[in-house]
Coordinates of C-alpha atoms in Angstrom, one line a residue:
Chain A
X1 CA -68.0 375.1 4.2
X2 CA -64.4 374.2 3.6
X3 CA -61.5 376.4 5.2
X4 CA -58.5 377.4 4.7
X5 CA -55.2 375.7 6.2
X6 CA -54.4 378.9 8.0
X7 CA -58.8 378.4 9.7
X8 CA -57.8 374.5 10.1
X9 CA -55.0 375.1 12.8
X10 CA -57.0 378.2 13.9
X11 CA -60.4 376.9 14.4
X12 CA -58.4 373.5 16.7
X13 CA -56.3 375.9 18.9
X14 CA -59.8 377.8 19.7
X15 CA -61.7 374.6 19.8
X16 CA -63.9 375.9 17.6
X17 CA -65.5 373.4 14.3
X18 CA -65.0 376.0 12.3
X19 CA -64.4 379.7 12.1
X20 CA -64.2 382.8 9.3
X21 CA -62.3 385.5 8.6
X22 CA -62.3 388.2 10.7
X23 CA -63.6 386.4 13.6
X24 CA -61.8 387.5 17.2
X25 CA -60.6 384.1 18.8
X26 CA -58.6 383.1 22.1
X27 CA -56.7 380.3 20.9
X28 CA -54.1 377.7 23.4
X29 CA -50.7 378.5 21.7
X30 CA -47.9 375.4 21.6
X31 CA -44.7 377.9 21.6
X32 CA -44.3 381.6 22.5
X33 CA -40.5 382.6 21.8
X34 CA -38.8 385.9 22.6
X35 CA -35.1 387.5 21.6
X36 CA -32.4 390.0 23.2
X37 CA -33.9 392.7 21.8
X38 CA -37.8 391.7 22.8
X39 CA -38.0 389.2 25.7
X40 CA -36.8 391.9 27.8
X41 CA -39.4 393.9 28.5
X42 CA -41.6 391.5 28.4
X43 CA -39.8 390.5 30.9
X44 CA -39.7 393.1 32.9
X45 CA -44.1 393.4 32.0
X46 CA -44.2 389.6 33.7
X47 CA -42.1 390.2 37.1
X48 CA -44.8 393.9 37.5
X49 CA -47.5 391.4 37.1
X50 CA -46.1 389.1 39.7
X51 CA -46.2 386.4 38.4
X52 CA -44.1 383.8 39.6
X53 CA -44.1 380.7 37.2
X54 CA -45.0 380.7 33.4
X55 CA -47.8 378.6 31.4
X56 CA -45.5 376.1 30.5
X57 CA -41.5 375.9 31.0
X58 CA -41.5 373.7 27.9
X59 CA -43.1 376.0 26.2
X60 CA -41.7 378.9 26.3
X61 CA -38.5 379.9 24.1
X62 CA -36.0 382.3 24.8
X63 CA -33.2 383.3 22.0
X64 CA -30.3 385.7 22.7
X65 CA -29.3 386.3 19.0
X66 CA -29.6 389.5 17.7
X67 CA -26.4 391.2 19.6
X68 CA -24.4 387.7 20.6
X69 CA -22.0 387.5 21.7
X70 CA -22.5 390.8 23.6
X71 CA -21.3 393.7 21.4
X72 CA -21.2 396.3 24.3
X73 CA -22.8 397.2 28.1
X74 CA -26.0 397.0 27.1
X75 CA -26.3 394.4 25.0
X76 CA -25.0 392.1 28.0
X77 CA -27.4 393.6 30.4
X78 CA -30.0 392.2 28.1
X79 CA -29.4 388.6 27.8
X80 CA -28.7 388.7 31.5
X81 CA -32.5 389.9 31.6
X82 CA -33.2 386.3 29.7
X83 CA -30.5 384.0 31.8
X84 CA -31.7 385.5 34.9
X85 CA -35.5 385.0 34.4
X86 CA -34.8 381.5 32.2
X87 CA -33.3 380.4 35.6
X88 CA -35.5 381.9 38.0
X89 CA -38.3 380.4 36.0
X90 CA -36.9 377.1 35.2
X91 CA -37.2 378.0 31.3
X92 CA -36.4 375.0 29.0
X93 CA -35.8 376.4 26.1
X94 CA -32.5 379.6 26.8
X95 CA -30.2 379.0 24.8
X96 CA -26.3 380.6 25.8
X97 CA -23.7 381.2 23.4
X98 CA -22.5 377.4 22.1
X99 CA -26.1 375.9 22.3
X100 CA -27.5 380.1 20.0
X101 CA -28.6 380.2 17.1
X102 CA -30.8 383.0 15.1
X103 CA -34.1 382.0 16.5
X104 CA -35.8 381.0 13.6
X105 CA -33.4 378.4 12.0
X106 CA -33.1 377.0 15.6
X107 CA -36.9 376.5 16.5
X108 CA -37.8 373.7 13.1
X109 CA -33.9 372.3 13.6
X110 CA -34.7 371.7 17.5
X111 CA -37.5 370.5 16.6
X112 CA -39.4 372.7 18.6
X113 CA -41.7 373.6 16.4
X114 CA -44.2 371.3 14.2
X115 CA -46.6 371.0 11.5
X116 CA -49.8 371.8 13.0
X117 CA -48.9 374.1 15.7
X118 CA -49.8 377.8 16.9
X119 CA -46.5 379.5 17.9
X120 CA -45.9 384.1 18.6
X121 CA -42.7 385.4 19.2
X122 CA -41.9 388.5 19.6
X123 CA -40.1 388.7 16.1
X124 CA -41.7 389.7 12.7
X125 CA -40.1 386.5 11.0
X126 CA -41.8 383.6 13.6
X127 CA -43.6 383.6 10.1
X128 CA -41.5 381.5 9.2
X129 CA -42.7 378.5 10.8
X130 CA -45.6 378.6 8.5
X131 CA -43.1 376.3 5.9
X132 CA -44.0 373.1 8.2
X133 CA -47.1 373.8 7.7
X134 CA -47.8 375.6 11.3
X135 CA -49.8 378.5 12.1
X136 CA -46.6 381.3 13.5
X137 CA -46.9 385.1 13.5
X138 CA -45.1 387.6 14.8
X139 CA -46.3 389.7 17.8
X140 CA -45.2 392.4 20.1
X141 CA -43.6 392.5 24.3
X142 CA -46.4 392.8 25.8
X143 CA -48.3 390.1 23.4
X144 CA -45.8 387.4 25.0
X145 CA -45.7 388.5 27.6
X146 CA -49.6 388.0 28.2
X147 CA -49.2 384.7 26.5
X148 CA -46.2 383.7 28.6
X149 CA -48.7 383.8 31.8
X150 CA -51.7 382.6 30.6
X151 CA -50.7 380.1 27.5
X152 CA -52.9 382.0 25.3
X153 CA -53.3 384.1 22.9
X154 CA -56.1 386.5 21.1
X155 CA -56.0 386.8 17.4
X156 CA -58.3 387.9 14.0
X157 CA -59.0 385.1 12.0
X158 CA -57.4 386.5 8.9
X159 CA -58.3 386.2 5.8
X160 CA -56.4 383.5 2.9
X161 CA -54.2 384.7 -0.5
X162 CA -53.7 381.9 -2.1
X163 CA -50.0 382.1 -5.1
X164 CA -50.1 378.8 -6.9
X165 CA -46.5 378.7 -7.9
X166 CA -46.5 376.4 -11.8
X167 CA -43.9 375.3 -13.8
X168 CA -39.8 374.4 -12.9
X169 CA -37.6 376.6 -11.4
X170 CA -34.7 377.6 -13.7
X171 CA -31.3 377.2 -12.4
X172 CA -30.2 379.3 -9.4
X173 CA -33.7 380.3 -9.0
X174 CA -34.6 379.5 -5.1
X175 CA -37.2 380.0 -2.5
X176 CA -36.4 383.2 -2.1
X177 CA -36.7 384.6 -5.5
X178 CA -40.3 383.1 -5.7
X179 CA -41.2 384.9 -2.5
X180 CA -38.9 388.3 -3.6
X181 CA -40.9 388.4 -7.5
X182 CA -44.6 388.2 -4.8
X183 CA -43.6 390.8 -3.1
X184 CA -42.3 392.4 -6.0
X185 CA -45.1 391.8 -7.8
X186 CA -47.9 393.3 -4.4
X187 CA -46.1 395.7 -2.9
X188 CA -45.1 395.9 0.7
X189 CA -48.4 396.0 2.1
X190 CA -49.7 393.8 -0.6
X191 CA -51.0 391.0 2.1
X192 CA -51.2 393.3 5.1
X193 CA -53.5 391.6 7.7
X194 CA -53.5 388.5 5.4
X195 CA -52.5 384.6 5.5
X196 CA -50.5 383.7 2.5
X197 CA -50.6 380.1 1.3
X198 CA -48.1 379.2 -0.7
X199 CA -48.8 376.1 -3.4
X200 CA -48.5 374.5 -7.2
X201 CA -46.4 372.3 -8.0
X202 CA -43.1 374.3 -8.0
X203 CA -43.8 374.6 -4.1
X204 CA -44.2 370.8 -3.9
X205 CA -41.1 370.3 -5.4
X206 CA -39.2 372.8 -3.1
X207 CA -36.9 371.7 -0.5
X208 CA -37.6 372.6 3.1
X209 CA -35.0 375.3 3.4
X210 CA -36.7 377.9 0.6
X211 CA -39.8 376.8 2.1
X212 CA -38.5 378.7 5.4
X213 CA -37.0 381.5 3.3
X214 CA -40.5 382.5 1.0
X215 CA -42.9 382.0 5.1
X216 CA -40.2 384.0 6.3
X217 CA -40.7 386.6 4.2
X218 CA -44.6 386.7 4.4
X219 CA -44.3 389.7 6.7
X220 CA -42.0 391.5 4.1
X221 CA -46.2 391.9 2.7
X222 CA -47.4 392.6 5.1
X223 CA -49.1 389.2 6.0
X224 CA -50.4 387.7 9.6
X225 CA -48.6 384.8 8.2
X226 CA -46.8 382.8 5.1
X227 CA -48.1 379.3 5.2
X228 CA -46.9 375.5 2.9
X229 CA -49.7 372.7 3.3
X230 CA -47.1 369.6 4.6
X231 CA -46.3 367.4 2.9
X232 CA -43.6 364.3 2.8
X233 CA -40.8 366.3 2.3
X234 CA -42.1 368.1 5.9
X235 CA -42.3 364.6 7.6
X236 CA -38.7 363.5 6.6
X237 CA -37.6 367.1 7.9
X238 CA -39.1 366.8 11.2
X239 CA -39.6 362.5 11.6
X240 CA -37.0 362.7 14.9
X241 CA -36.4 365.9 15.5
X242 CA -39.5 365.8 18.1
X243 CA -41.2 363.2 21.2
X244 CA -44.0 365.6 20.7
X245 CA -47.0 364.8 17.6
X246 CA -47.5 366.8 15.0
X247 CA -50.6 368.0 12.6
X248 CA -51.2 367.6 9.4
X249 CA -53.8 370.4 7.8
X250 CA -54.4 370.7 4.5
X251 CA -57.0 373.6 2.7
X252 CA -60.0 372.5 1.6
X253 CA -61.0 372.2 -2.0
X254 CA -63.9 374.5 -1.5
X255 CA -61.8 376.9 0.7
X256 CA -62.6 380.7 0.7
X257 CA -59.5 383.5 -0.5
X258 CA -59.8 386.9 -1.3
X259 CA -57.7 386.9 -3.6
X260 CA -55.1 383.7 -5.5
X261 CA -52.2 384.6 -7.5
X262 CA -50.8 382.8 -9.6
X263 CA -47.2 383.0 -11.1
X264 CA -44.9 380.5 -13.8
X265 CA -42.0 380.1 -12.5
X266 CA -40.4 379.1 -15.1
X267 CA -40.4 382.7 -16.3
X268 CA -39.0 383.7 -13.5
X269 CA -35.2 384.8 -13.2
X270 CA -32.7 385.7 -9.7
X271 CA -34.8 389.2 -8.2
X272 CA -32.9 390.9 -6.8
X273 CA -34.3 394.3 -4.6
X274 CA -33.2 397.8 -4.7
X275 CA -33.1 399.9 -2.0
X276 CA -35.5 400.7 0.3
X277 CA -37.9 398.2 0.0
X278 CA -37.6 394.5 -0.6
X279 CA -40.6 394.9 -2.8
X280 CA -38.1 397.5 -5.2
X281 CA -37.4 393.9 -7.0
X282 CA -35.7 393.6 -10.7
X283 CA -34.6 390.2 -12.1
X284 CA -31.1 390.2 -12.1
X285 CA -31.3 391.0 -16.0
X286 CA -31.9 394.1 -15.6
X287 CA -29.8 395.5 -12.4
X288 CA -27.1 397.5 -14.1
X289 CA -23.5 398.3 -13.2
X290 CA -24.2 398.2 -9.4
X291 CA -21.2 398.2 -7.4
X292 CA -20.5 396.4 -3.8
X293 CA -18.7 397.0 -0.9
X294 CA -19.8 394.3 1.1
X295 CA -22.2 390.9 0.6
X296 CA -23.4 389.1 3.2
X297 CA -24.9 385.5 3.7
X298 CA -26.7 385.2 6.6
X299 CA -29.5 385.1 8.5
X300 CA -33.0 383.7 9.2
X301 CA -33.8 384.3 5.8
X302 CA -30.9 382.2 3.9
X303 CA -28.1 381.2 6.5
X304 CA -29.2 377.2 6.9
X305 CA -26.9 374.7 5.5
X306 CA -27.9 375.0 1.8
X307 CA -27.8 378.8 1.3
X308 CA -24.4 377.8 2.4
X309 CA -23.8 374.9 -0.5
X310 CA -24.9 376.9 -2.7
X311 CA -22.6 379.7 -1.9
X312 CA -19.5 378.2 -1.6
X313 CA -20.8 376.4 -5.4
X314 CA -20.5 379.4 -6.7
X315 CA -17.6 380.7 -4.9
X316 CA -15.4 377.1 -5.3
X317 CA -12.0 378.8 -6.9
X318 CA -13.0 381.9 -6.9
X319 CA -11.8 385.0 -5.3
X320 CA -13.7 387.8 -3.9
X321 CA -13.2 391.1 -5.6
X322 CA -11.4 393.8 -4.3
X323 CA -12.1 395.9 -1.6
X324 CA -15.0 393.6 -1.3
X325 CA -15.7 392.6 2.2
X326 CA -17.7 388.7 2.5
X327 CA -19.7 387.3 5.4
X328 CA -21.1 384.3 5.9
X329 CA -23.1 383.6 8.7
X330 CA -24.0 380.2 9.1
X331 CA -27.8 380.6 11.4
X332 CA -26.7 377.7 14.0
X333 CA -24.5 375.4 15.3
X334 CA -25.3 373.0 14.1
X335 CA -24.9 374.8 10.9
X336 CA -21.8 375.8 11.6
X337 CA -20.4 372.6 12.1
X338 CA -21.8 371.2 8.8
X339 CA -21.0 373.4 7.0
X340 CA -17.2 373.3 8.4
X341 CA -16.9 369.4 7.7
X342 CA -17.7 369.6 4.4
X343 CA -15.3 371.5 4.1
X344 CA -17.3 374.7 3.0
X345 CA -14.9 377.5 5.7
X346 CA -11.9 376.1 2.8
X347 CA -14.2 377.4 0.3
X348 CA -15.2 381.2 1.6
X349 CA -12.0 381.6 3.7
X350 CA -10.0 380.9 0.1
X351 CA -12.3 382.6 -2.0
X352 CA -11.0 386.1 1.2
X353 CA -14.2 385.5 2.9
X354 CA -14.8 385.6 6.8
X355 CA -16.6 383.2 9.2
X356 CA -19.2 384.5 11.8
X357 CA -20.6 382.8 14.8
X358 CA -24.2 382.5 14.9
X359 CA -25.9 386.1 15.5
X360 CA -28.5 388.1 13.4
X361 CA -26.0 390.9 13.4
X362 CA -25.5 392.9 10.2
X363 CA -28.9 392.0 9.6
X364 CA -30.6 394.8 11.6
X365 CA -27.2 397.2 11.6
X366 CA -26.7 395.4 15.3
X367 CA -22.9 394.1 14.7
X368 CA -20.2 392.3 13.0
X369 CA -20.3 393.8 9.3
X370 CA -21.9 397.4 9.6
X371 CA -22.0 399.6 6.7
X372 CA -20.8 403.0 6.7
X373 CA -21.8 406.3 5.4
X374 CA -22.7 406.3 1.5
X375 CA -21.6 401.7 1.6
X376 CA -23.5 399.8 -0.4
X377 CA -24.1 395.5 0.5
X378 CA -25.7 392.4 -1.2
X379 CA -27.5 390.6 1.6
X380 CA -28.9 387.2 1.9
X381 CA -31.2 388.9 4.4
X382 CA -35.0 390.0 4.7
X383 CA -35.4 393.7 4.4
X384 CA -32.9 396.9 2.9
X385 CA -35.1 399.8 4.7
X386 CA -33.7 402.9 5.2
X387 CA -30.3 402.7 8.1
X388 CA -30.9 398.6 8.4
X389 CA -27.5 397.0 7.6
X390 CA -26.0 400.9 9.2
X391 CA -25.4 404.1 8.0
X392 CA -28.7 405.9 7.4
X393 CA -27.0 406.6 4.0
X394 CA -25.9 403.7 2.7
X395 CA -27.6 400.8 0.6
X396 CA -28.6 397.1 1.1
X397 CA -30.1 394.7 -1.6
X398 CA -31.8 391.3 -1.3
X399 CA -31.0 388.7 -2.7
X400 CA -30.4 384.6 -3.3
X401 CA -27.1 383.0 -1.8
X402 CA -26.1 382.4 -5.4
X403 CA -26.4 386.0 -6.7
X404 CA -24.9 387.2 -3.4
X405 CA -21.9 385.4 -4.0
X406 CA -21.4 385.8 -7.5
X407 CA -21.6 389.6 -6.3
X408 CA -18.7 389.0 -4.1
X409 CA -16.2 388.0 -7.1
X410 CA -17.5 390.4 -9.4
X411 CA -17.8 393.3 -7.1
X412 CA -20.7 394.7 -8.0
X413 CA -24.3 393.2 -8.6
X414 CA -24.3 389.7 -11.0
X415 CA -25.9 386.4 -11.0
X416 CA -23.7 382.9 -10.9
X417 CA -24.3 382.5 -14.8
X418 CA -21.4 385.5 -15.4
X419 CA -18.8 383.5 -13.6
X420 CA -19.6 380.3 -15.8
X421 CA -20.8 378.3 -12.8
X422 CA -22.6 375.6 -14.1
X423 CA -25.3 374.6 -11.9
X424 CA -25.3 371.6 -9.7
X425 CA -28.5 369.6 -10.3
Chain B
X1 CA -61.4 413.2 24.8
X2 CA -60.9 415.9 22.6
X3 CA -57.0 416.1 21.4
X4 CA -55.7 419.0 19.8
X5 CA -51.9 418.8 18.4
X6 CA -49.5 420.4 15.8
X7 CA -49.2 417.6 12.3
X8 CA -46.2 415.9 11.6
X9 CA -46.3 414.9 7.8
X10 CA -44.7 411.5 6.9
X11 CA -45.4 408.8 3.6
X12 CA -45.5 405.9 2.7
X13 CA -44.3 402.3 4.7
X14 CA -42.9 403.9 7.4
X15 CA -41.2 401.3 8.5
X16 CA -39.4 400.4 12.0
X17 CA -36.7 400.8 11.7
X18 CA -37.2 404.2 10.5
X19 CA -39.7 405.1 13.9
X20 CA -36.3 404.1 15.8
X21 CA -33.6 402.3 14.6
X22 CA -32.4 398.8 15.7
X23 CA -28.9 400.2 16.9
X24 CA -30.6 401.9 19.6
X25 CA -32.2 398.3 20.8
X26 CA -30.6 397.5 23.7
X27 CA -32.7 399.3 26.4
X28 CA -36.4 399.8 26.5
X29 CA -36.0 403.2 28.1
X30 CA -39.0 405.4 27.0
X31 CA -37.1 408.8 27.0
X32 CA -33.8 407.6 25.6
X33 CA -35.5 405.4 23.2
X34 CA -37.9 408.7 21.8
X35 CA -34.7 410.7 21.4
X36 CA -33.6 408.6 19.0
X37 CA -37.2 408.8 17.0
X38 CA -37.5 409.1 13.3
X39 CA -33.7 410.1 13.6
X40 CA -32.8 408.0 9.8
X41 CA -36.2 410.3 8.5
X42 CA -34.9 413.7 10.3
X43 CA -32.3 413.0 12.6
X44 CA -33.5 416.6 14.4
X45 CA -37.6 415.4 15.0
X46 CA -37.0 414.0 17.9
X47 CA -35.9 418.1 19.4
X48 CA -38.2 419.9 17.3
X49 CA -41.5 417.6 18.4
X50 CA -43.6 418.7 21.4
X51 CA -46.2 417.2 23.7
X52 CA -49.0 416.7 22.4
X53 CA -47.9 416.4 18.4
X54 CA -50.2 414.2 15.9
X55 CA -48.5 412.5 13.0
X56 CA -50.4 412.5 9.7
X57 CA -48.5 409.2 7.5
X58 CA -49.4 407.2 4.8
X59 CA -50.4 403.7 4.4
X60 CA -48.7 400.5 5.8
X61 CA -47.4 402.8 9.1
X62 CA -45.0 400.2 11.5
X63 CA -43.9 398.0 8.8
X64 CA -41.4 396.2 9.6
X65 CA -40.1 394.9 12.7
X66 CA -41.6 393.3 15.9
X67 CA -40.7 395.8 18.3
X68 CA -42.6 397.4 20.7
X69 CA -39.9 399.6 21.0
X70 CA -41.4 401.7 17.8
X71 CA -45.1 402.7 19.8
X72 CA -42.7 403.7 22.5
X73 CA -40.7 405.5 20.9
X74 CA -43.5 407.6 19.5
X75 CA -45.6 407.7 22.9
X76 CA -42.1 408.7 24.5
X77 CA -42.2 411.4 22.7
X78 CA -45.1 412.8 24.3
X79 CA -46.6 412.3 20.7
X80 CA -50.5 412.2 21.5
X81 CA -51.9 409.7 18.4
X82 CA -50.9 408.7 14.5
X83 CA -53.5 409.2 11.6
X84 CA -52.3 406.7 8.8
X85 CA -54.2 406.0 5.5
X86 CA -53.1 401.7 6.9
X87 CA -51.3 400.5 9.5
X88 CA -48.5 397.6 9.4
X89 CA -50.9 394.6 11.7
X90 CA -48.1 393.9 14.5
X91 CA -47.8 397.9 14.8
X92 CA -51.1 398.1 14.6
X93 CA -51.0 395.8 17.9
X94 CA -48.1 397.0 19.1
X95 CA -50.0 400.6 19.6
X96 CA -52.8 399.3 21.2
X97 CA -50.9 396.9 24.1
X98 CA -48.7 400.2 24.4
X99 CA -51.6 402.7 24.9
X100 CA -50.4 404.4 21.8
X101 CA -53.5 406.1 20.1
X102 CA -54.0 405.2 16.1
X103 CA -56.4 406.3 13.7
X104 CA -56.5 404.4 10.4
X105 CA -58.0 407.4 7.6
X106 CA -57.1 407.5 4.5
X107 CA -58.6 410.9 2.9
X108 CA -56.6 413.3 5.7
X109 CA -53.0 412.0 4.5
X110 CA -54.2 413.4 1.1
X111 CA -55.4 417.1 2.9
X112 CA -53.5 417.7 5.6
X113 CA -49.7 419.4 5.8
X114 CA -47.5 419.8 7.6
X115 CA -47.6 422.4 11.0
X116 CA -51.3 422.2 10.4
X117 CA -53.2 422.1 14.0
X118 CA -55.8 418.7 14.4
X119 CA -58.4 418.2 16.4
X120 CA -59.5 414.7 17.1
X121 CA -63.2 413.8 19.5
X122 CA -61.5 410.1 20.1
X123 CA -65.1 409.0 20.6
X124 CA -66.3 410.0 17.9
X125 CA -63.3 409.4 15.4
X126 CA -64.1 413.3 13.9
X127 CA -60.8 414.5 12.6
X128 CA -60.9 418.6 12.5
X129 CA -58.1 420.5 10.5
X130 CA -58.3 424.4 12.3
X131 CA -58.0 427.1 9.8
X132 CA -59.2 425.0 6.3
X133 CA -63.0 423.8 7.6
X134 CA -61.9 420.4 6.8
X135 CA -63.4 417.6 8.3
X136 CA -63.1 413.7 8.4
X137 CA -64.8 410.4 10.1
X138 CA -62.0 408.1 10.9
X139 CA -63.1 404.4 12.1
X140 CA -64.0 405.2 16.0
X141 CA -61.7 403.5 19.3
X142 CA -64.7 400.3 19.9
X143 CA -65.4 401.5 23.7
X144 CA -63.1 398.6 25.3
X145 CA -60.0 400.0 23.2
X146 CA -60.7 403.0 24.9
X147 CA -60.9 402.5 28.3
X148 CA -57.3 400.4 27.5
X149 CA -56.0 403.5 26.2
X150 CA -56.8 405.6 29.3
X151 CA -55.0 403.1 31.4
X152 CA -52.5 403.1 29.6
X153 CA -51.8 399.9 27.6
X154 CA -52.6 396.0 27.7
X155 CA -50.8 395.3 31.2
X156 CA -52.2 398.5 33.2
X157 CA -55.8 397.4 31.6
X158 CA -55.8 394.0 32.7
X159 CA -53.9 394.5 36.3
X160 CA -56.6 397.3 37.0
X161 CA -59.2 394.0 35.8
X162 CA -57.3 391.9 38.3
X163 CA -56.7 394.4 41.4
X164 CA -60.7 395.2 40.7
X165 CA -62.0 391.0 41.0

C-alpha cells in the first residue's frame, strides 16, 4: 500500500516500515522551536521537572520575535527567561537582537530545518517548513517542554488531503492567493486534523517564498501540516545552508487521500480575506469600496525578500494615500540588509512608508502598528480574527504584498492593475 | 466523576485571540490570564463566570494560535469543561496537556441555552441538561486521559509516574 509524503516522513521518524492515518506514534524530532510567548512557559516546565540539559543543544531553537525589540518590562522579562535558559543549558540556536528574525523565515534561511525533517514548534505557523518537504506542526508549550527534554513527540498520523493546482498563474497572483482561495473554498476547519498536500504544475512553477506562504497558512484551514514535495527549487534553496543531510520524500502514486481538490489557477484572481476569518475571501474585483487606515507588509507569511520586491515594484514612484500608514517589516536581518542594498528602502521611504526591524509586532496586535477602535488595515499577515491587530472593533483584511502595496497608494483596497502597474515578468 | 455547572454559550470558530488576546501574553500566570479571558467577545465574562461553569460552543473551538495560555485562561476562570461541536487540533492537545476537560458533542450546541444547568458524567461522556430532560452522549474520555486530567495535566502526570518508578 502506498504512502503519502507525510506518512513516509512520520514512518521514518517513528522507525516504522509504514504508518496509517489514525495511528498514534512517537517520533524522533529534528528541531523543537519556541518563541518569547511560548518558550517561557515551556522553560518553566523544564526547570520544574528538575532537568539539567535538553536532548540536543543544537536541535532546540529559541527565537524571541513576537514582542521584540522588547515593547515593555513584561516582554523584556519574557525574553530574559529565554536568554538565561539558553546560556545555562548551552542552547546553540538562541537569537539575540541583531541576529533575530521572524522565526519561520529565520529557521529555513539559516538551514536549521531541511527536507525530510520532523519539526515541532510552539507556534501554530510552524507548518511553514512543509514548503521544504518537511513534516512540521504547531504544538503548545507543554509539548515543547516534553520535546526539549526527550527529543520525542507523540502524534496521530493525519489523513492527507490533496490540493492540485493546475494552470498558469495570472499576473500578481501569488502563493498567498492560492492558499487564501483554498481556505475560502474549504473553510477554516476544512482541513481539521489533516495534512494538506499541495501539488500540480502551478506548484512546480511556484518560487520557494510563495511555497513558504502556502504551507504557513495550512493552519488557517485547521490543517495539522501543509506540505509540498521537494524538487529542484527546494534543492537550490537548501544548497549551502546546512552541513546536515536532507532527505527528499515523495508520495507514492497509490497513496490514499481522504479528499482530492483541484483548482485551475488561471481563473484565480488576487484574493482578499475580509474580517474576521481567513476564509471570508473575495476576488479583488469583488471587494468594493473599502477605505483603509493602515497597510502592513511583513510577517512569517509574507515578510520575505521576494515579498518586499513585489511591494517595491508596485510602490516605485508612487505615494501612500494621505492619512494611510504603511509599515514594512523585513522578516530577518538578512532580508533587511538585502532590501536595503537593493534600494527597496528608498522606494518605501519615498512612498511615505516606514521600515520596522524584524518582529511579529502588529500581526498579533503586539506592538509597532496597533489599530484604534474603528480602524481598518490591509496586511500580508495570516489572521484577521476579532482584535487581532489591536482594538476589538478594528478590522484586518488579508492580501498578497502587491495588493497590500497598491491599497496603501489607493487609500482603499485595490489591486496593482488599478494603478497601471505592469507585471515584472 | 460528575460535573454540574451553568452554561455559557459561544458560536463557531472561537479563536485563541478571543479566548486570550495576544496583548496579554507577556505572562503565563493563570490568575492574570483569567482576568482577560474572552474579553474581546464579552468584556464582562471574567467577572460573571463562576467556578464549575461550562462553555458550550460550535465548530472549531480554539482555532488559531498554539498559545497554551488559552486553556490556562479558561481553567484559570474556574471553568470545569468545554463542550463543542469540534475543536481545533492544537487546542485539543493543549487542553489535555493543561488538564482542561473537553468533550466533542455536535448535538449539545443546538439544544442547550445560555444559563441552562448541565450535568456531565466524565467517565461515560453522558451529558444531561437539567430542567429540559435532555440527555446526550459525547465521546467518553479514555481512561488514561482521565488519569492525566485528574493529575492536573501532562507534566504533573509524568512527574507522578517518574516518582512512582
